[in-house]
C-alpha positions in Angstrom: 7.3 38.0 8.6 8.8 35.3 8.3 7.3 33.9 5.2 7.6 35.9 1.7 5.8 34.8 -1.1 6.5 37.1 -4.1 2.9 37.2 -6.2 2.7 38.1 -9.8 2.2 41.9 -9.2 6.6 41.3 -8.6 6.6 39.8 -12.1 6.0 36.2 -11.2 4.1 34.5 -13.4 1.1 32.9 -12.4 1.6 29.1 -13.4 5.5 29.3 -12.4 7.3 26.2 -10.3 7.5 27.3 -6.7 10.4 26.9 -5.4 11.5 27.3 -1.4 14.2 29.4 -0.2 16.0 29.3 2.9 18.5 32.3 3.3 19.3 33.6 6.5 20.8 37.0 5.0 19.7 37.2 1.3 16.3 36.3 1.4 14.7 39.4 -0.3 17.8 39.2 -3.1 17.3 35.3 -3.9 13.2 35.9 -4.6 13.5 38.6 -7.0 16.6 36.9 -8.6 14.3 33.4 -8.5 10.9 35.8 -9.8 13.8 36.6 -12.9 14.4 33.1 -13.7 10.9 32.0 -14.0 10.1 30.6 -10.0 7.6 31.3 -7.9 9.6 31.5 -4.3 8.9 31.1 -1.1 11.3 32.4 1.3 12.1 32.0 4.5 14.9 33.4 6.8 15.4 31.4 9.7 15.3 27.4 9.7 12.5 27.1 12.5 9.4 25.1 11.4 11.3 25.2 7.6 10.7 21.9 6.9 6.8 22.9 7.2 6.6 26.0 5.2 8.6 23.9 2.5 5.9 21.2 3.0 3.2 23.8 2.6 4.9 25.2 -0.5 4.4 22.5 -2.4 8.3 22.8 -4.1 9.9 20.2 -5.4 13.5 22.0 -4.8 14.7 23.6 -1.6 16.9 26.3 -2.3 19.7 26.8 0.7 21.9 29.7 0.8 25.0 28.8 2.8 26.7 31.9 2.0 28.2 33.4 4.9 28.3 30.2 7.3 31.0 28.1 8.8 30.7 23.8 8.2 28.7 23.7 11.8 25.9 26.3 10.8 25.7 24.8 7.2 25.2 21.6 8.1 22.3 22.7 10.7 20.5 24.2 7.8 20.5 21.4 5.5 19.6 19.1 8.2 16.3 21.1 9.1 15.1 20.6 5.3 16.6 17.1 4.5 14.3 14.5 5.8 11.6 17.0 4.6 12.6 17.1 1.2 13.9 13.6 1.2 10.2 12.1 2.0 9.1 14.2 -1.1 11.5 13.1 -3.1 12.5 16.6 -3.8 16.4 17.4 -4.3 18.3 20.7 -2.5 20.4 23.4 -4.4 23.2 24.8 -1.7 24.3 28.1 -2.8 28.0 27.9 -1.3 31.0 30.6 -1.1 35.3 29.5 -1.2 34.9 28.9 2.4 32.4 26.0 2.5 34.1 24.4 -1.0 36.3 21.9 0.7 33.1 21.0 2.7 30.8 20.0 -0.4 31.6 16.1 0.6 29.8 16.5 3.9 27.0 19.2 3.2 26.1 16.6 0.0 26.1 13.6 2.2 24.0 15.7 4.9 21.6 15.8 2.0 22.4 18.2 -0.5 21.6 17.4 -4.0 23.2 20.4 -6.0 25.7 23.0 -4.9 26.3 26.7 -7.3 29.4 28.7 -6.2 30.8 32.0 -7.0 28.5 34.5 -8.3 24.7 34.3 -8.9 23.3 35.6 -12.0 19.8 35.1 -12.9 20.9 33.1 -15.5 23.1 30.8 -13.5 20.4 30.6 -10.8 17.7 29.5 -13.6 20.4 26.6 -14.9 21.3 25.5 -11.0 16.7 25.3 -10.0 16.3 23.1 -13.8 19.1 20.9 -13.1 17.9 20.4 -9.7 14.3 20.2 -10.3 14.8 18.1 -13.2 16.2 15.5 -10.7 13.1 15.9 -8.5 11.4 15.2 -11.8 12.6 12.0 -12.8 12.3 11.2 -9.1 8.8 11.9 -7.9 7.1 13.1 -11.8 5.3 16.4 -12.2 3.3 18.3 -9.6 -0.1 16.2 -10.3 1.9 12.7 -10.8 3.2 13.7 -6.7 -0.3 14.2 -5.6 -1.5 11.0 -7.1 1.2 9.0 -5.9 1.0 10.3 -2.3 -2.7 8.7 -2.7 -1.2 5.3 -3.5 2.0 5.1 -1.5 1.5 6.3 1.5 1.3 3.6 4.9 -2.2 3.8 5.3 -1.1 2.7 8.9 -1.7 6.4 10.1 -4.1 8.6 8.8 -7.6 10.0 9.8 -10.7 11.3 8.1 -13.0 14.4 8.3 -16.7 14.2 6.8 -17.8 17.7 6.6 -21.4 17.5 6.4 -21.2 14.4 9.5 -19.1 17.0 11.1 -17.1 13.1 11.8 -14.3 12.3 12.6 -12.3 8.7 12.3 -9.3 7.7 12.8 -7.5 4.6 11.5 -6.5 1.9 14.7 -2.9 2.9 14.5 -3.6 6.0 14.9 -6.2 5.8 17.7 -3.2 3.7 19.6 -1.1 7.1 19.2 -3.6 9.6 20.0 -3.8 7.0 23.2 -0.9 7.5 24.2 -0.7 11.0 23.6 -3.4 11.9 25.2 -4.9 8.8 27.4 -8.5 10.2 28.4 -9.6 12.2 25.4 -12.3 10.4 23.4 -11.1 10.4 20.2 -14.4 8.3 18.1 -15.5 12.3 19.4 -13.2 14.5 18.7 -13.2 16.7 15.8 -10.0 17.9 13.5 -9.7 21.4 16.3 -9.0 18.8 18.9 -6.4 17.2 17.0 -4.3 20.5 16.5 -5.0 21.0 20.1 -2.7 18.2 21.0 -0.1 19.4 19.4 2.7 21.4 20.1 2.0 25.4 20.2 4.7 26.1 17.9 3.5 23.5 15.3 -0.1 24.7 15.5 0.4 27.9 13.1 1.5 25.6 10.3 -1.2 22.7 11.0 -3.9 25.7 10.9 -2.2 27.5 7.6 -2.2 23.6 6.3 -5.5 23.1 7.2 -7.2 25.8 6.0 -5.5 25.5 2.4 -6.8 22.2 1.9 -10.3 23.2 2.5 -10.3 26.6 1.1 -8.9 25.9 -2.3 -9.1 22.2 -2.0 -5.6 21.3 -2.6 -3.3 19.1 -1.1 -1.1 20.8 1.8 1.3 19.8 4.3 2.8 20.8 7.7 5.0 18.9 9.8 5.0 18.7 13.5 7.0 16.9 16.4 5.1 14.1 18.2 3.8 15.4 21.3 5.6 14.3 24.3 8.5 13.1 22.4 10.4 15.7 20.9 12.9 13.7 18.9 10.5 12.3 16.7 9.1 14.8 13.8 5.8 14.0 11.9 4.6 15.1 8.9 0.8 14.6 7.7 -0.4 15.4 4.1 -3.8 16.7 3.4 -5.5 15.0 0.6 -9.5 17.2 -0.1 -12.5 16.3 -1.7 -16.0 17.9 -2.0 -17.1 15.8 1.1 -13.9 16.7 3.5 -11.0 15.6 3.5 -8.3 13.0 4.8 -4.8 13.4 6.4 -2.3 10.6 6.1 1.3 10.7 7.9 4.5 9.9 7.5 7.3 9.5 10.4 9.8 11.9 9.0 12.7 10.4 11.1 12.3 6.6 9.9 14.5 8.2 7.4 17.8 8.3 8.3 21.0 10.4 6.9 22.9 7.8 6.8 20.9 4.9 4.8 20.5 6.8 1.5 21.8 4.6 -0.2 20.0 1.7 1.4 16.9 3.2 -0.3 15.6 3.6 -3.6 13.8 6.8 -4.2 11.4 5.7 -7.1 9.9 3.3 -4.9 10.5 3.4 -1.4 12.0 -0.1 -1.2 15.5 -0.6 -0.3 18.1 -0.5 -2.8 20.6 -3.3 -3.9 22.6 -1.6 -1.0 19.9 -2.4 1.3 19.4 -5.4 -0.3 22.7 -7.1 0.6 22.6 -5.4 4.1 19.0 -7.3 4.5 20.5 -10.9 3.0 23.9 -10.4 4.9 22.4 -9.5 8.1 20.0 -12.6 8.3 22.8 -14.8 7.5 24.8 -13.2 10.5 21.7 -14.7 12.7 22.7 -17.9 11.3 19.1 -18.0 9.4 18.3 -19.3 6.1 17.1 -16.9 3.4 15.6 -17.4 0.1 15.6 -14.8 -2.4 13.3 -14.3 -5.3 14.6 -12.1 -8.2 12.2 -11.1 -10.2 12.1 -9.1 -13.6 9.6 -7.8 -15.7 9.1 -7.6 -19.1 7.5 -5.0 -21.5 8.2 -2.2 -19.6 10.7 -0.4 -22.4 7.2 -1.1 -24.8 6.0 0.2 -21.9 8.2 3.8 -21.7 8.1 3.9 -25.6 4.7 4.0 -26.0 2.9 5.9 -23.4 5.9 7.8 -21.7 8.7 7.6 -19.1 6.2 8.5 -16.4 3.3 5.9 -17.0 6.5 3.5 -17.1 7.8 4.7 -13.9 4.0 4.9 -12.3 4.1 1.4 -13.5 6.7 0.9 -11.3 5.4 1.7 -8.1 2.7 0.0 -8.5 4.5 -3.2 -8.8 6.5 -2.2 -5.5 2.9 -1.5 -3.7 1.8 -5.2 -5.2 4.8 -6.7 -3.9 4.9 -5.2 -0.7 1.3 -6.3 -0.2 1.8 -9.7 -1.4 5.6 -9.9 0.8 3.4 -9.2 4.2 0.2 -11.4 3.2 3.0 -14.6 2.8 4.3 -14.1 6.1 7.5 -14.0 7.9 9.4 -11.5 10.1 10.3 -8.3 8.2 10.6 -9.5 5.0 12.5 -7.7 2.4 11.0 -5.5 0.3 13.7 -3.8 -2.9 14.3 -2.6 -6.5 17.9 -3.2 -7.2 17.7 -2.1 -10.8 15.7 -0.6 -13.6 13.0 -3.8 -14.0 14.4 -6.0 -11.0 12.9 -6.5 -7.9 14.0 -8.4 -4.6 11.8 -10.3 -2.3 13.7 -11.8 1.0 12.2 -14.1 3.2 14.5 -15.2 6.2 14.0 -18.6 7.4 14.8 -19.8 11.6 15.7 -23.6 12.1 17.9 -25.8 10.1 16.1 -26.8 7.2 17.5 -28.9 3.9 17.7 -27.3 0.5 14.4 -29.2 -0.9 12.5 -28.0 1.7 13.8 -24.5 1.2 13.1 -25.2 -2.7 9.4 -26.5 -1.6 8.4 -23.6 -0.1 10.1 -21.1 -3.0 8.4 -22.7 -5.0 4.8 -22.5 -3.3 5.7 -18.5 -3.4 7.0 -17.6 -6.1 3.9 -18.2 -8.5 1.7 -15.9 -6.3 4.1 -13.1 -6.8 4.1 -13.4 -10.5 0.3 -14.2 -10.3 0.0 -10.5 -8.5 2.2 -8.6 -10.9 0.6 -10.8 -13.5 -2.9 -8.9 -13.3 -3.5 -5.6 -14.8 -2.8 -2.4 -13.9 -4.3 1.3 -14.8 -2.8 4.3 -15.6 -4.8 6.6 -16.5 -6.8 5.9 -19.9 -4.7 2.8 -20.2 -4.7 -0.6 -18.8 -1.1 -2.3 -19.1 -0.3 -5.8 -18.5 2.9 -6.8 -17.6 5.2 -10.4 -17.8 7.9 -10.9 -15.0 9.7 -14.3 -14.3 11.8 -15.1 -11.2 15.2 -16.3 -10.2 15.2 -18.2 -6.9 18.4 -18.6 -4.9 18.6 -20.2 -1.2 21.4 -20.2 1.0 23.6 -22.8 2.0 26.1 -22.8 3.9 29.2 -20.9 3.5 26.9 -18.2 1.6 27.5 -14.2 1.5 25.3 -11.8 0.2 26.7 -11.1 -3.3 26.8 -14.9 -3.7 22.8 -15.7 -3.0 22.1 -12.6 -5.4 24.6 -13.5 -7.8 22.6 -17.0 -7.9 19.1 -15.7 -8.1 20.5 -12.9 -11.4 21.7 -16.6 -12.5 18.3 -18.5 -12.7 16.2 -15.1 -13.6 18.9 -15.8 -16.8 17.9 -19.0 -17.1 14.1 -19.0 -17.0 14.2 -16.1 -19.5 16.6 -18.0 -22.1 14.5 -21.3 -21.0 11.1 -20.3 -21.2 10.1 -22.1 -18.6 6.5 -22.6 -17.4 5.5 -20.1 -14.9 8.3 -18.0 -15.9 10.3 -19.8 -12.5 14.1 -21.5 -12.6 16.5 -22.5 -9.0 20.2 -22.4 -9.1 21.1 -24.5 -6.3 24.6 -24.3 -4.6 26.3 -26.5 -6.7 25.4 -24.2 -9.5 22.8 -26.2 -11.7 19.6 -25.0 -12.6 16.9 -26.9 -11.6 12.6 -26.7 -11.7 10.2 -26.9 -8.8 7.9 -30.2 -8.3 5.3 -30.1 -6.0 4.6 -33.8 -4.9 5.6 -33.7 -1.5 3.5 -30.4 -0.8 0.4 -32.7 -2.6 0.5 -34.7 0.1 1.3 -32.9 3.4 -2.6 -31.1 2.3 -4.6 -34.5 2.7 -2.2 -34.3 6.7 -3.0 -30.6 7.6 -6.7 -30.7 8.2 -6.4 -33.9 11.1 -2.9 -31.7 12.4 -4.9 -28.7 12.5 -2.8 -26.4 10.3 -5.8 -24.7 8.2 -6.3 -21.7 10.1 -9.1 -19.0 10.0 -8.6 -14.9 9.7 -11.3 -13.0 9.3 -11.2 -9.4 7.0 -13.7 -7.0 8.5 -15.7 -5.2 6.2 -16.8 -1.6 6.8 -20.2 0.4 6.5 -19.3 3.2 4.2 -21.7 5.7 6.0 -20.1 5.8 9.5 -16.6 3.3 8.9 -18.9 1.1 11.5 -17.7 -3.2 11.2 -20.9 -4.7 9.7 -19.6 -8.2 8.9 -16.3 -10.2 7.6 -15.5 -12.3 5.0 -13.7 -15.9 6.3 -10.2 -16.6 4.5 -8.2 -19.9 4.9 -4.8 -19.6 5.8 -2.4 -22.9 6.2 0.2 -22.6 8.6 2.5 -25.2 7.5 5.1 -26.3 9.7 8.4 -26.8 7.5 7.0 -24.0 4.9 5.4 -21.5 7.3 1.9 -19.8 6.1 0.4 -20.2 2.6 -2.1 -17.9 1.4 -5.6 -18.8 0.3 -4.5 -18.8 -3.4 -2.1 -21.2 -3.2 -3.7 -23.3 -0.8 -6.6 -23.5 -3.0 -4.5 -23.8 -6.3 -3.0 -27.5 -4.4 -6.3 -28.5 -3.0 -7.4 -28.6 -6.8 -4.7 -30.2 -8.2 -4.3 -32.9 -5.4 -8.1 -33.5 -6.0 -8.7 -32.9 -2.2 -11.0 -29.4 -3.0 -14.4 -30.1 -1.7 -12.9 -32.1 1.9 -10.7 -29.1 2.1 -14.1 -26.3 1.5 -15.7 -28.4 4.1 -13.4 -28.3 6.5 -13.1 -24.2 6.0 -16.9 -23.8 6.4 -16.9 -25.9 9.1 -14.3 -24.4 11.3 -15.2 -20.3 10.5 -19.0 -21.2 11.4 -17.4 -22.9 14.5 -15.6 -20.3 15.3 -18.1 -17.8 14.9 -20.7 -19.4 17.1 -17.6 -18.7 19.9 -17.9 -14.9 19.8 -19.0 -12.9 22.3 -22.2 -11.4 22.5 -20.4 -7.6 21.0 -20.0 -9.3 17.3 -23.8 -11.7 17.5 -24.6 -8.4 15.2 -21.6 -9.7 12.3 -22.3 -10.7 9.3 -20.2 -13.7 8.0 -19.1 -14.4 4.6 -17.9 -17.9 3.7 -16.3 -18.3 0.4 -18.0 -21.3 -1.8 -15.9 -23.1 -4.8 -17.4 -24.5 -8.1 -16.1 -27.6 -7.0 -18.8 -27.0 -4.0 -21.9 -26.2 -5.8 -22.3 -29.5 -7.8 -22.2 -31.4 -5.0 -25.7 -33.1 -5.0 -25.9 -32.2 -1.2 -24.2 -29.2 -0.9 -27.5 -27.1 0.3 -28.5 -30.0 2.6 -24.7 -29.8 4.0 -24.2 -26.4 4.1 -27.8 -25.5 6.3 -26.9 -28.5 8.9 -23.4 -27.0 9.8 -24.8 -23.9 10.0 -27.7 -24.6 12.1 -25.8 -27.0 14.2 -23.5 -23.7 15.2 -26.8 -21.9 16.1 -25.8 -19.2 14.1 -28.7 -17.2 12.7 -28.8 -17.8 8.8 -29.8 -14.4 8.7 -26.6 -13.8 9.4 -24.8 -16.1 6.4 -23.4 -15.0 3.2 -21.6 -17.3 0.3 -19.8 -15.9 -1.7 -19.8 -17.4 -4.9 -16.6 -16.5 -7.5 -17.8 -15.6 -11.3 -16.0 -18.8 -12.5 -18.1 -21.0 -10.6 -21.1 -20.4 -12.5 -19.9 -19.7 -15.9 -21.0 -23.4 -16.8 -24.1 -23.6 -15.6 -25.9 -20.4 -15.3 -29.6 -22.2 -14.6 -28.7 -25.0 -12.3 -26.7 -21.7 -9.9 -30.0 -19.8 -10.3 -32.2 -23.0 -9.1 -29.3 -23.5 -6.7 -29.0 -19.9 -5.3 -33.0 -19.6 -5.3 -33.1 -22.7 -2.9 -30.6 -20.8 -0.6 -32.1 -17.8 -0.3 -34.9 -19.4 0.6 -33.8 -20.7 3.8 -32.9 -17.4 4.7 -29.1 -16.9 3.5 -27.9 -14.8 1.6 -25.8 -15.3 -1.8 -23.2 -12.7 -3.3 -21.2 -12.7 -6.5 -17.4 -12.3 -5.3 -14.9 -11.0 -7.4 -17.7 -9.7 -9.8 -15.8 -7.9 -12.9 -12.8 -10.5 -13.7 -15.1 -13.2 -15.6 -17.2 -13.2 -19.0 -20.8 -13.1 -18.3 -21.3 -10.7 -15.1 -24.2 -8.6 -17.1 -25.7 -12.1 -17.6 -25.5 -12.7 -13.8 -27.3 -9.7 -12.6 -30.2 -10.5 -15.4 -30.6 -14.1 -14.2 -29.3 -15.1 -10.9 -31.4 -14.3 -7.7 -28.8 -12.1 -5.5 -28.5 -10.2 -2.2 -24.6 -8.7 -2.8 -22.4 -7.8 -5.2 -18.5 -7.8 -4.2 -16.5 -5.8 -6.4 -13.3 -7.1 -7.8 -10.1 -5.4 -5.8 -9.2 -4.8 -9.4 -11.9 -2.8 -10.9 -12.3 -1.3 -7.6 -9.0 0.1 -7.9 -9.0 1.2 -11.4 -11.7 4.0 -9.8 -8.6 6.2 -9.1 -7.4 6.1 -12.8 -9.3 7.9 -15.5 -12.4 9.7 -16.0 -13.7 7.1 -17.7 -12.6 4.2 -15.3 -15.2 6.6 -12.4 -17.5 6.5 -15.2 -17.4 2.6 -15.5 -17.1 1.8 -11.5 -20.1 3.9 -11.4 -22.1 2.3 -14.1 -21.6 -1.4 -12.2 -22.5 0.0 -8.9 -25.6 1.8 -10.4 -26.9 -1.5 -11.9 -26.3 -3.2 -8.9 -28.2 -0.9 -6.8 -31.0 -0.8 -9.4 -31.7 -4.4 -8.7 -31.8 -3.7 -5.5 -28.3 -5.0 -4.5 -26.2 -4.5 -1.9 -22.5 -3.5 -3.0 -19.4 -4.3 -1.5 -16.0 -2.9 -2.4 -13.1 -5.0 -1.3 -9.5 -4.5 -1.4 -9.1 -0.5 -1.0 -6.3 0.4 -0.1 -6.3 4.1 -0.4 -8.7 7.3 1.1 -8.7 8.5 -2.9 -10.2 5.0 -3.1 -12.3 5.1 -0.7 -13.7 8.6 -0.8 -14.6 7.8 -4.2 -16.4 4.5 -3.9 -18.6 6.2 -1.1 -19.2 9.3 -3.7 -20.0 6.6 -6.9 -23.0 4.6 -4.1 -21.2 1.5 -2.9 -22.4 0.0 0.5 -19.3 -1.8 2.3 -16.1 -2.3 1.5 -13.0 -3.8 2.9 -9.5 -4.2 2.2 -5.6 -2.8 4.0 -7.0 0.7 4.4 -8.9 -0.3 7.9 -7.6 -3.9 8.5 -5.8 -6.7 7.4 -7.5 -10.5 7.9 -7.2 -11.0 11.7 -7.5 -14.2 14.0 -10.3 -14.8 15.8 -9.3 -13.1 19.4 -7.9 -10.3 17.4 -11.3 -9.7 15.6 -13.2 -9.3 18.7 -10.6 -6.8 20.4 -11.2 -4.6 17.6 -14.7 -5.1 17.2 -15.1 -4.0 21.0 -12.7 -1.5 20.6 -15.1 0.8 18.4 -18.8 -0.2 20.3 
């Protein structure tokens, strides 16, 4: 046998932490010593498929015995595990003899984190393993935290899900493209788990089958690594997460994490490190691009560490990293920088092509910074606790003769100014001459009034999926402003600018008309889709609102039954009786009505009692709470149960992980939307996506 697992008959404590051992010559001896030191060893003699065995062991620490090896052999042994261990946030303990001691710097550079020389006794091995595992714990938390972190942090670009009862396998668009390249003639929509396994190289199938059986039989997370078929140089790891309805697989590319870039990466969050941030800025400057740097400092983290424990504080850093990464993607730009450069300080960097004046760069920064801080200001869930963080931002833009360090220093000085001054919104800017300035918006406000005539307000469509079978059943229409100078401006900033400049109603009217006109041009293959359009508080108080919206719908020829008007809670609070009459009129005319962002206002239950509704949309922050504590799940289920008992369909927005999706489906939600399946798409991309799924 290639693997040896010591059970409790050999002296292992049943709940002992696992340690993976790779030892070509003394596997059994080290396993016995590990048992006596209080560990559960999973040992292998050969490095072939070592990464799969390590991942399947659920161990944080890998012990590699290099005694009797020369430097070349030692480096090969380490490389067989280094990427898998790094991807899991683990540690590597090296046992070396006198011959290899001079090579220790190179062995550590290759991936080793700890080493043990001299006699390997029970006491010395126990101390070395404890030290290595402590590092891993600081990086990723305990085993439960690792599983939860995988569910939150793993990239959702490549994943698949298996529903055992329906015998249905669904794959993400990104994975579907990969499967099409691997097996052009295979219809992955009709494939099963066994078909996926058969696509793997024969040498990788044993590990895959063992991991799947572990996930299914023991309802425990598992993982296996394999080569990408047809591309031996690329290695993937699949993380399996079971639940009573089936299980899901999330795919991560190991080779994306190169050994030479360790210093460029923050192990806590997976973001770029300070070194990586400097490299990104320097690269942009080297391409003659201009750079905007947002340095974001969190407040209150020390209080959280003291009150809730370091693990909760670490979880908050990871959650902030996720939000900032998502926001950076939404704000546009090519390959934005997202980095953690210090304990509670993050950097967002955006490059700009062309030669803009400093004033134009600062205007763009002034649009983006409030959105970044606003995203952090939304409450976080941590187990039984709802936690709020505060944040301030210092901004710097590049100037002639700048280097990366100079820009980052100016951003740091601006952040210090923001913390000292208590500036409105918590944002300050340090310009090249060293002055600290606030930001003004007069130019961008006037630009909005010209944007409609210039055709700069564009529409995107967020697909909505049925929980039952993952069919695309509808879309939510979202607006984006493609500003000629500032680039893409999201809906939140766009409507804030419109409200500030008293231009909200003309903007909203334009968006409604544009969305309906584009939907009317869609091919017959999309004729089944419902179209959700957002309605503001300013819209519903207009005397002719019902007449105007019905005329817009009828003019396009779209059936009224396909249109849903989504109204936020804040748009109804002031006049609930008037809102009820208006919604009744809309529904009588054949439109459907939804309450958007349900759970964020102050009168949620009153809405359910008083308003004639068809849909209830659970706000993303509420939907994401379902992966928190048992109490959180009870609250989300209660919201869904109330809605369904009143005959309302429930839409969950902001779904980002398979774990959230599985729990929301179990709680009874009907429809979901979010980055798990698709970001907002332009009309042409939406058509292509829907037609691929038919």
